Amino acid sequence: MKITKFRKKIQLTNDGSLQFFFAGTGGAFNKTHFQNNLIVIKGKDHVLIDCGSLCPYALKTFNTNLTEIRAFLPTHSHSDHIGGLEEAAFLNFYITKQKPEMVITDQYKKILWEDSLKGALSYGEEKNPGVLFTFDDYFSQIRPVELKGTPRPVYEANVGSINLKLIRTRHVQCPGADWDNIFYSVGVLIDNRVFFSGDTKFDPSLLNWVEKNFNPEWIFHECIFAKSSVHSSYEELSTLPLELKKKMLLCHYSENYRDFSPKKDGFAGFAERGLYYTF
């Protein structure tokens, strides 16, 4: 992995290498490092994984406008992951007159629209009275295909040359194990090379399955510094095998992250905004 620093504005195209750039690396309430929102770039293609409420401003600090993002992939419906999508929808509808793409299953499309976006986006002056806008007025859906024979739901899609596998995670605690009825959240495997956990409780079975079947080169894993029923704690992640931790960079952290020394504890370190990670 090669790490280079940001210059002038975010470059949304490259020479064809797989590249990560974090608009932010913080948890939901981190105002210093913004939110854990990741741009994946490869050749002429890119996708923003999660667009939180602070994401439009975070992009602006890198001299980049939200309207330059042409593809989105929301992992779940908490505001630090989808809070900027309303702004993205309105900016594109009224200013660029274009519909960005969104990688989203039919199941989650309905949840995202009905429970989060519909309240503001369904009403607009360009529809006849009584006729409401829908998700499809604002975004073009890239519909992932569900893979067969996996221990948990896994969906696959492509944004141009970027291959994405959406792997269901257990984030918000719910009774039972019925994936159709628990809170929707996913991690993302990119090009079968790099795994981005999204938000998840500590879940060794998830990591073991990804490791066994894909052996990713690197893992970017969410982390908080206290015990939690909805996130992976630093203490829990520290119990993982050293070979796994050596290729794991931690993200989604709080502002006191400097109180911890991940490299001394066997991790690759903390992910940082303002850097290009090229694989």
Coordinates of C-alpha atoms in Angstrom, one line a residue:
M1 CA 0.0 0.0 0.0
K2 CA 1.3 3.5 -1.0
I3 CA 0.2 6.5 1.1
T4 CA 0.3 10.0 -0.4
K5 CA -1.0 13.4 0.8
F6 CA -3.9 15.4 -0.5
R7 CA -3.1 18.4 -2.8
K8 CA -5.5 21.1 -3.9
K9 CA -8.7 19.0 -4.4
I10 CA -9.8 15.4 -4.4
Q11 CA -8.8 13.6 -7.6
L12 CA -11.8 11.5 -8.6
T13 CA -9.9 9.8 -11.4
N14 CA -6.6 8.0 -11.5
D15 CA -4.4 5.7 -13.5
G16 CA -6.6 2.7 -12.8
S17 CA -5.2 1.8 -9.4
L18 CA -7.5 1.0 -6.6
Q19 CA -7.5 4.0 -4.2
F20 CA -9.2 5.1 -1.0
F21 CA -9.7 8.7 0.2
F22 CA -11.5 9.4 3.5
A23 CA -13.7 12.5 3.6
G24 CA -13.7 11.8 7.3
T25 CA -12.6 9.1 9.7
G26 CA -14.6 10.0 12.8
G27 CA -17.5 8.5 14.7
A28 CA -21.0 10.0 14.7
F29 CA -20.2 12.8 17.2
N30 CA -16.6 13.6 16.1
K31 CA -16.5 17.2 14.9
T32 CA -12.7 17.3 14.3
H33 CA -12.3 14.3 12.0
F34 CA -15.8 14.5 10.5
Q35 CA -17.6 11.2 9.9
N36 CA -16.5 7.9 8.5
N37 CA -17.2 8.5 4.8
L38 CA -15.0 6.9 2.2
I39 CA -14.4 7.6 -1.5
V40 CA -13.2 4.7 -3.6
I41 CA -11.5 5.7 -6.8
K42 CA -10.4 3.6 -9.7
G43 CA -9.6 4.8 -13.2
K44 CA -12.6 6.9 -14.4
D45 CA -14.9 5.5 -11.7
H46 CA -15.6 6.4 -8.1
V47 CA -18.1 5.7 -5.4
L48 CA -18.7 7.4 -2.0
I49 CA -19.4 4.9 0.7
D50 CA -21.6 6.8 3.2
C51 CA -22.5 10.4 3.0
G52 CA -23.1 11.7 6.5
S53 CA -24.5 15.0 7.7
L54 CA -21.0 16.5 7.8
C55 CA -19.9 15.1 4.5
P56 CA -20.7 18.0 2.2
Y57 CA -18.7 20.3 4.5
A58 CA -15.9 17.7 4.8
L59 CA -15.6 17.6 1.0
K60 CA -15.6 21.4 0.8
T61 CA -12.5 21.4 3.1
F62 CA -10.8 19.5 0.3
N63 CA -12.1 22.1 -2.3
T64 CA -14.5 19.5 -3.7
N65 CA -18.2 19.9 -4.2
L66 CA -20.8 17.3 -3.3
T67 CA -22.1 17.5 -6.9
E68 CA -18.9 16.1 -8.1
I69 CA -19.7 12.8 -6.5
R70 CA -21.5 10.7 -9.1
A71 CA -22.1 7.4 -7.2
F72 CA -23.2 6.7 -3.6
L73 CA -23.3 3.6 -1.5
P74 CA -25.0 4.0 1.9
T75 CA -24.2 1.2 4.4
H76 CA -27.1 2.0 6.8
S77 CA -29.5 4.7 7.9
H78 CA -27.8 6.5 10.8
S79 CA -27.3 10.2 10.1
D80 CA -23.5 10.1 10.1
H81 CA -23.8 7.8 7.1
I82 CA -26.8 9.1 5.2
G83 CA -27.4 12.7 6.5
G84 CA -25.9 14.3 3.4
L85 CA -28.0 12.4 0.9
E86 CA -30.9 14.9 1.0
E87 CA -28.5 17.7 0.1
A88 CA -27.0 15.6 -2.7
A89 CA -30.4 14.9 -4.1
F90 CA -31.5 18.5 -4.1
L91 CA -28.3 19.9 -5.5
N92 CA -28.3 17.4 -8.3
F93 CA -32.0 17.8 -9.1
Y94 CA -32.0 21.6 -9.1
I95 CA -28.5 22.5 -10.1
T96 CA -26.7 19.9 -12.1
K97 CA -29.9 18.4 -13.5
Q98 CA -28.3 15.0 -13.3
K99 CA -29.1 11.9 -11.3
P100 CA -26.2 10.3 -9.5
E101 CA -26.1 6.6 -9.1
M102 CA -26.7 4.7 -5.9
V103 CA -25.7 1.2 -5.1
I104 CA -28.6 -0.1 -3.1
T105 CA -30.7 -3.3 -2.8
D106 CA -34.4 -3.1 -3.4
Q107 CA -34.9 -4.0 0.3
Y108 CA -32.8 -1.1 1.6
K109 CA -34.0 1.3 -1.1
K110 CA -37.5 1.1 0.3
I111 CA -36.2 1.5 3.9
L112 CA -34.0 4.4 3.1
W113 CA -36.7 6.2 1.2
E114 CA -39.7 5.5 3.4
D115 CA -38.0 6.0 6.7
S116 CA -35.4 8.7 6.1
L117 CA -35.6 10.6 2.8
K118 CA -39.2 10.7 1.8
G119 CA -40.3 13.4 4.3
A120 CA -38.3 16.1 2.6
L121 CA -37.7 14.8 -0.9
S122 CA -41.2 13.6 -1.9
Y123 CA -42.5 17.2 -2.1
G124 CA -41.4 19.4 -5.0
E125 CA -42.9 22.2 -7.1
E126 CA -42.3 20.5 -10.4
K127 CA -44.8 17.7 -9.8
N128 CA -48.6 18.2 -10.3
P129 CA -50.5 18.8 -7.1
G130 CA -50.9 15.5 -5.2
V131 CA -48.2 13.8 -7.2
L132 CA -45.2 13.0 -5.1
F133 CA -41.5 12.5 -6.0
T134 CA -39.9 9.1 -5.5
F135 CA -36.4 7.8 -5.0
D136 CA -36.1 7.4 -8.8
D137 CA -36.6 11.1 -9.4
Y138 CA -33.3 11.8 -7.6
F139 CA -31.1 8.7 -8.0
S140 CA -30.4 6.0 -10.6
Q141 CA -30.3 2.6 -8.8
I142 CA -27.5 0.2 -9.3
R143 CA -29.2 -3.0 -8.1
P144 CA -26.8 -5.5 -6.5
V145 CA -27.4 -9.2 -7.1
E146 CA -27.6 -11.5 -4.0
L147 CA -24.9 -14.2 -4.0
K148 CA -25.8 -17.8 -3.2
G149 CA -24.3 -20.1 -0.6
T150 CA -23.1 -17.5 1.8
P151 CA -23.5 -17.7 5.6
R152 CA -25.1 -14.2 5.7
P153 CA -26.6 -12.1 2.9
V154 CA -24.0 -10.9 0.5
Y155 CA -24.8 -8.7 -2.6
E156 CA -22.6 -7.9 -5.5
A157 CA -22.6 -4.9 -7.8
N158 CA -20.2 -2.9 -10.0
V159 CA -19.6 0.8 -10.4
G160 CA -17.8 0.8 -13.7
S161 CA -14.5 -1.0 -13.0
I162 CA -15.1 -1.2 -9.2
N163 CA -16.4 -4.5 -7.9
L164 CA -18.4 -4.2 -4.6
K165 CA -19.6 -6.9 -2.3
L166 CA -22.1 -5.7 0.3
I167 CA -21.9 -8.0 3.3
R168 CA -24.6 -7.8 6.0
T169 CA -23.3 -6.8 9.4
R170 CA -24.9 -6.8 12.9
H171 CA -24.9 -3.3 14.1
V172 CA -27.9 -2.3 16.1
Q173 CA -28.8 -5.0 18.6
C174 CA -32.0 -6.8 17.6
P175 CA -33.6 -10.0 18.9
G176 CA -33.2 -13.1 16.7
A177 CA -31.1 -13.7 13.7
D178 CA -33.6 -13.1 10.9
W179 CA -31.7 -10.8 8.5
D180 CA -35.0 -9.6 6.9
N181 CA -36.1 -8.2 10.2
I182 CA -33.0 -6.7 11.9
F183 CA -31.6 -3.3 11.2
Y184 CA -30.0 -3.1 7.7
S185 CA -26.3 -2.5 7.7
V186 CA -23.5 -3.7 5.5
G187 CA -19.7 -3.8 5.2
V188 CA -18.1 -3.6 1.8
L189 CA -15.5 -5.7 0.1
I190 CA -13.9 -3.8 -2.7
D191 CA -12.3 -5.6 -5.7
N192 CA -11.9 -8.7 -3.4
R193 CA -8.8 -6.8 -2.1
V194 CA -9.8 -4.4 0.7
F195 CA -12.6 -4.8 3.3
F196 CA -14.3 -1.8 4.8
S197 CA -16.4 -2.9 7.8
G198 CA -19.0 -0.2 8.0
D199 CA -20.6 -0.1 11.4
T200 CA -20.7 -3.4 13.2
K201 CA -20.6 -5.0 16.6
F202 CA -17.5 -7.0 17.2
D203 CA -18.0 -10.0 14.9
P204 CA -15.1 -12.4 14.6
S205 CA -17.3 -14.7 12.4
L206 CA -17.6 -12.0 9.8
L207 CA -13.9 -11.3 9.8
N208 CA -13.1 -15.0 9.7
W209 CA -15.4 -15.6 6.7
V210 CA -14.0 -12.6 4.8
E211 CA -10.5 -13.7 5.6
K212 CA -11.0 -17.4 4.7
N213 CA -12.8 -16.7 1.4
F214 CA -11.0 -13.5 0.1
N215 CA -7.9 -13.0 2.2
P216 CA -8.1 -9.2 1.7
E217 CA -4.8 -7.3 1.6
W218 CA -6.1 -4.6 4.0
I219 CA -9.0 -4.1 6.4
F220 CA -10.4 -0.7 7.4
H221 CA -12.4 -1.4 10.6
E222 CA -14.6 0.8 12.7
C223 CA -13.5 1.3 16.3
I224 CA -14.7 3.0 19.4
F225 CA -12.9 3.3 22.7
A226 CA -15.5 2.1 25.1
K227 CA -17.6 -1.0 25.5
S228 CA -20.6 -0.9 23.3
S229 CA -23.5 -3.2 22.2
V230 CA -23.5 -1.6 18.7
H231 CA -19.9 -1.0 17.8
S232 CA -16.5 -2.8 17.9
S233 CA -14.4 -1.6 20.8
Y234 CA -10.7 -1.1 20.7
E235 CA -10.4 -3.6 23.5
E236 CA -12.3 -6.3 21.6
L237 CA -10.4 -5.7 18.4
S238 CA -7.2 -6.1 20.3
T239 CA -8.0 -9.7 21.0
L240 CA -7.8 -10.6 17.2
P241 CA -4.9 -12.6 15.9
L242 CA -1.8 -10.6 15.2
E243 CA -1.7 -11.5 11.5
L244 CA -5.2 -10.0 11.1
K245 CA -4.4 -6.9 13.1
K246 CA -1.2 -6.2 11.1
K247 CA -3.3 -5.4 8.1
M248 CA -6.1 -3.5 9.9
L249 CA -6.4 0.3 10.0
L250 CA -8.9 1.6 12.5
C251 CA -11.5 4.3 11.6
H252 CA -14.8 5.7 13.0
Y253 CA -12.9 6.8 16.1
S254 CA -13.6 9.6 18.6
E255 CA -11.6 12.7 19.2
N256 CA -9.4 11.2 21.9
Y257 CA -7.8 8.7 19.5
R258 CA -4.3 10.0 20.3
D259 CA -4.7 8.4 23.8
F260 CA -4.2 5.0 22.1
S261 CA -1.2 3.4 20.3
P262 CA -2.6 1.0 17.7
K263 CA 0.8 0.1 16.2
K264 CA 2.1 -0.9 19.7
D265 CA -0.9 -3.1 20.0
G266 CA -0.3 -4.9 16.7
F267 CA -2.6 -2.9 14.4
A268 CA -1.4 -1.2 11.2
G269 CA -2.6 2.1 12.7
F270 CA -5.4 4.7 12.4
A271 CA -6.8 5.6 9.0
E272 CA -6.6 9.4 8.4
R273 CA -8.5 11.9 6.3
G274 CA -6.5 13.8 3.7
L275 CA -4.5 10.8 2.6
Y276 CA -4.7 8.7 -0.5
Y277 CA -4.4 4.9 0.1
T278 CA -3.3 3.3 -3.1
F279 CA -3.3 -0.5 -3.3

